[in-house]
Amino acid sequence: MKRKAKAVVISMSVLMVFCLLVAMVYANSKDNQPKAVKSGISLNHFDDQPVLGKKDAPATIIEFGDFKCPGCKHFASDIYPRLIKDYINTGKASFKFVNFPIIGPDSLTAAAAGEYVAKNSPEDFWAYYEQIFKLQKDESENWATIAYLVEIAKITKVKVDYKEMERSLKAGEFDEMVNKDLNFSRELGIRQTPTLVVNGMAIETGGLDYEQIKIAINDVISKKEEKK
């Protein structure tokens, strides 16, 4: 009887663990479903963001990211190129980037460097965006210094005056613009990086592979087309 009781207890324990894991997976998948961003907030802020692809594309994919975020580095190296191939190059969507610098103080510096390049050499922004993530260091380090960000601009061959870029960043000329991005992101209800906003629907990509992200994007796009 003792053996049977022990076997029952073990079986019940295994079943409980299995049910818990299933519940966690379900909760996580449910939490990652596209959610509408907060309403009543002007979205004109998006008009001034760096854009890749046709501005009049049927869909708009907007990344809220932090140049120090490891998840954003993964997004830039593994997800972003596929989005370009499947959506941008096919004319299905345009792609934009909004700073959401939340990792550390030098996240703000990196964001300001991105803003400087976007304004002074917009055709080089996306190459600079890719190179920053490629050369990203550990998030616990204050690696995103002005000197390093200017060095990355040189490596990328960004067509700007590097001494002027250094002077501008030291003077904090883009700090206000970065803080506007940060405050706008918070007002919109963005909680983490990277988050995608597709036609007004937010998709938190953490823990999702490309196929899952693609399904979520297609779902948002198809619902918009159904409303036409």
Coordinates of C-alpha atoms in Angstrom, one line a residue:
M1 CA 0.0 0.0 0.0
K2 CA 2.8 2.3 0.8
R3 CA 4.4 1.8 -2.6
K4 CA 1.0 2.5 -4.3
A5 CA 0.5 5.6 -2.2
K6 CA 4.1 6.8 -3.0
A7 CA 3.5 6.1 -6.7
V8 CA 0.2 8.1 -6.6
V9 CA 2.0 11.0 -4.9
I10 CA 4.7 11.0 -7.5
S11 CA 2.2 10.8 -10.4
M12 CA 0.2 13.7 -8.9
S13 CA 3.3 15.8 -8.5
V14 CA 4.4 15.2 -12.1
L15 CA 0.9 16.0 -13.3
M16 CA 0.9 19.3 -11.3
V17 CA 4.3 20.3 -12.7
F18 CA 3.1 19.5 -16.2
C19 CA -0.1 21.6 -15.7
L20 CA 1.9 24.4 -14.3
L21 CA 4.2 24.5 -17.3
V22 CA 1.3 24.4 -19.7
A23 CA -0.3 27.3 -17.8
M24 CA 2.9 29.3 -18.0
V25 CA 3.3 28.7 -21.7
Y26 CA -0.3 29.7 -22.3
A27 CA 0.0 32.8 -20.1
N28 CA 3.1 33.8 -21.9
S29 CA 1.6 33.3 -25.4
K30 CA -1.5 35.2 -24.3
D31 CA 0.6 38.1 -22.9
N32 CA 2.4 38.4 -26.2
Q33 CA -0.7 38.8 -28.3
P34 CA -0.9 42.2 -30.1
K35 CA -2.5 44.9 -27.9
A36 CA -3.8 48.2 -28.9
V37 CA -1.6 51.1 -27.8
K38 CA -3.2 53.8 -25.6
S39 CA -5.8 55.9 -27.4
G40 CA -6.1 59.6 -27.3
I41 CA -2.4 60.2 -27.9
S42 CA -1.3 62.0 -31.0
L43 CA 0.8 59.7 -33.2
N44 CA 2.3 62.6 -35.2
H45 CA 5.5 61.8 -33.3
F46 CA 6.0 58.9 -35.7
D47 CA 6.1 61.3 -38.7
D48 CA 9.6 62.5 -37.8
Q49 CA 11.2 59.1 -37.1
P50 CA 13.8 57.4 -39.4
V51 CA 11.9 55.4 -42.0
L52 CA 13.0 52.5 -44.2
G53 CA 10.9 51.5 -47.2
K54 CA 8.0 53.2 -48.9
K55 CA 6.4 55.9 -46.7
D56 CA 3.0 55.1 -48.2
A57 CA 3.2 51.3 -47.6
P58 CA 0.0 49.7 -46.4
A59 CA 1.5 48.8 -43.0
T60 CA 3.9 50.5 -40.7
I61 CA 6.2 48.5 -38.4
I62 CA 7.7 50.6 -35.6
E63 CA 10.4 49.4 -33.3
F64 CA 10.8 50.8 -29.8
G65 CA 14.3 50.0 -28.9
D66 CA 17.4 50.7 -26.8
F67 CA 20.9 50.5 -28.3
K68 CA 22.1 48.9 -25.1
C69 CA 19.4 46.2 -24.9
P70 CA 20.6 42.6 -25.6
G71 CA 17.2 41.7 -26.9
C72 CA 17.3 44.6 -29.4
K73 CA 20.7 43.3 -30.5
H74 CA 19.2 39.9 -31.2
F75 CA 16.3 41.7 -33.0
A76 CA 18.7 43.7 -35.2
S77 CA 20.8 40.7 -36.2
D78 CA 18.1 38.0 -36.6
I79 CA 14.6 39.5 -37.0
Y80 CA 15.2 42.9 -38.6
P81 CA 16.9 41.5 -41.8
R82 CA 13.9 39.1 -42.3
L83 CA 11.4 41.9 -41.9
I84 CA 13.3 43.8 -44.6
K85 CA 13.1 40.8 -46.9
D86 CA 9.5 39.9 -46.2
Y87 CA 7.8 43.3 -45.7
I88 CA 10.0 46.3 -46.6
N89 CA 11.5 45.0 -49.9
T90 CA 8.1 43.7 -51.0
G91 CA 6.4 47.1 -50.3
K92 CA 4.0 45.6 -47.7
A93 CA 5.3 47.8 -44.9
S94 CA 7.6 50.6 -43.9
F95 CA 9.9 50.3 -40.9
K96 CA 10.6 53.0 -38.3
F97 CA 12.6 53.3 -35.1
V98 CA 11.8 55.1 -31.9
N99 CA 14.2 55.5 -29.0
F100 CA 13.1 53.9 -25.7
P101 CA 16.4 54.3 -23.8
I102 CA 15.7 52.5 -20.4
I103 CA 18.8 50.4 -19.7
G104 CA 21.1 53.0 -18.3
P105 CA 22.3 56.6 -18.6
D106 CA 24.5 55.8 -21.6
S107 CA 21.4 54.5 -23.4
L108 CA 20.5 58.2 -23.7
T109 CA 23.9 59.0 -25.1
A110 CA 23.5 56.2 -27.7
A111 CA 20.0 57.4 -28.6
A112 CA 21.4 61.0 -29.0
A113 CA 24.1 59.7 -31.4
G114 CA 21.4 58.0 -33.5
E115 CA 19.4 61.2 -33.6
Y116 CA 22.5 63.1 -34.7
V117 CA 23.1 60.7 -37.6
A118 CA 19.4 60.6 -38.5
K119 CA 19.4 64.4 -38.9
N120 CA 22.8 65.1 -40.4
S121 CA 23.2 62.0 -42.7
P122 CA 19.8 60.3 -42.8
E123 CA 20.8 57.9 -45.6
D124 CA 23.4 56.4 -43.2
F125 CA 21.1 56.0 -40.2
W126 CA 20.2 52.3 -40.8
A127 CA 23.8 51.3 -41.4
Y128 CA 24.7 53.1 -38.1
Y129 CA 21.8 51.4 -36.4
E130 CA 23.0 48.0 -37.4
Q131 CA 26.7 48.8 -36.5
I132 CA 25.8 50.0 -33.0
F133 CA 24.1 46.7 -32.3
K134 CA 26.8 44.7 -33.9
L135 CA 29.4 46.4 -31.7
Q136 CA 27.2 46.4 -28.6
K137 CA 29.0 45.5 -25.3
D138 CA 27.6 44.1 -22.0
E139 CA 24.6 46.0 -20.8
S140 CA 26.1 46.2 -17.3
E141 CA 29.0 48.3 -18.7
N142 CA 28.8 52.0 -19.5
W143 CA 30.2 51.4 -22.9
A144 CA 28.1 53.8 -25.0
T145 CA 30.4 56.8 -24.5
I146 CA 30.6 59.7 -26.9
A147 CA 34.0 58.6 -28.0
Y148 CA 32.9 55.1 -28.8
L149 CA 29.8 56.2 -30.6
V150 CA 31.8 58.6 -32.8
E151 CA 34.2 55.7 -33.4
I152 CA 31.3 53.5 -34.6
A153 CA 30.2 56.3 -36.9
K154 CA 33.8 56.3 -38.4
I155 CA 33.7 52.5 -38.8
T156 CA 30.3 52.8 -40.5
K157 CA 31.7 55.6 -42.7
V158 CA 28.8 57.9 -41.8
K159 CA 29.1 61.1 -43.8
V160 CA 29.3 63.7 -41.0
D161 CA 32.0 65.8 -39.5
Y162 CA 33.1 63.6 -36.6
K163 CA 34.5 66.4 -34.5
E164 CA 31.3 68.3 -34.9
M165 CA 29.4 65.1 -33.9
E166 CA 31.5 64.9 -30.8
R167 CA 30.9 68.5 -30.0
S168 CA 27.2 68.2 -30.5
L169 CA 26.8 65.2 -28.3
K170 CA 28.9 66.8 -25.5
A171 CA 26.7 69.9 -25.7
G172 CA 23.6 67.7 -25.4
E173 CA 22.0 69.2 -28.4
F174 CA 19.8 66.1 -29.0
D175 CA 19.0 65.4 -25.4
E176 CA 15.6 67.1 -25.6
M177 CA 14.7 65.0 -28.7
V178 CA 15.7 61.8 -26.9
N179 CA 13.6 62.7 -23.9
K180 CA 10.6 63.4 -26.1
D181 CA 11.0 59.8 -27.6
L182 CA 11.3 58.4 -24.1
N183 CA 8.2 60.3 -22.7
F184 CA 6.2 59.5 -25.8
S185 CA 7.0 55.8 -25.5
R186 CA 5.9 55.7 -21.9
E187 CA 2.7 57.7 -22.7
L188 CA 1.9 55.1 -25.4
G189 CA 2.2 52.3 -22.9
I190 CA 5.4 50.7 -24.2
R191 CA 6.8 48.5 -21.4
Q192 CA 9.9 46.8 -22.7
T193 CA 12.4 46.7 -25.6
P194 CA 12.1 45.6 -28.3
T195 CA 8.5 46.3 -28.8
L196 CA 6.9 46.6 -32.3
V197 CA 3.9 48.7 -33.0
V198 CA 2.2 47.6 -36.2
N199 CA -0.7 49.8 -37.3
G200 CA -1.5 50.8 -33.7
M201 CA -1.1 47.4 -32.2
A202 CA 1.9 46.6 -29.9
I203 CA 3.7 43.3 -30.1
E204 CA 6.2 42.6 -27.3
T205 CA 8.7 40.4 -29.1
G206 CA 10.7 39.1 -26.1
G207 CA 10.7 35.3 -26.2
L208 CA 9.1 35.1 -29.7
D209 CA 10.9 33.6 -32.7
Y210 CA 10.6 35.2 -36.2
E211 CA 7.7 33.0 -37.3
Q212 CA 5.6 33.9 -34.2
I213 CA 6.4 37.6 -34.8
K214 CA 5.4 37.2 -38.5
I215 CA 2.1 35.6 -37.5
A216 CA 1.4 38.5 -35.2
I217 CA 2.2 41.1 -37.8
N218 CA 0.2 39.4 -40.5
D219 CA -2.7 39.1 -38.1
V220 CA -2.7 42.9 -37.4
I221 CA -2.4 43.7 -41.1
S222 CA -5.2 41.3 -42.1
K223 CA -7.5 42.8 -39.5
K224 CA -6.9 46.3 -40.9
E225 CA -7.6 45.1 -44.4
E226 CA -10.9 43.5 -43.2
K227 CA -12.1 46.8 -41.9
K228 CA -11.7 48.5 -45.3

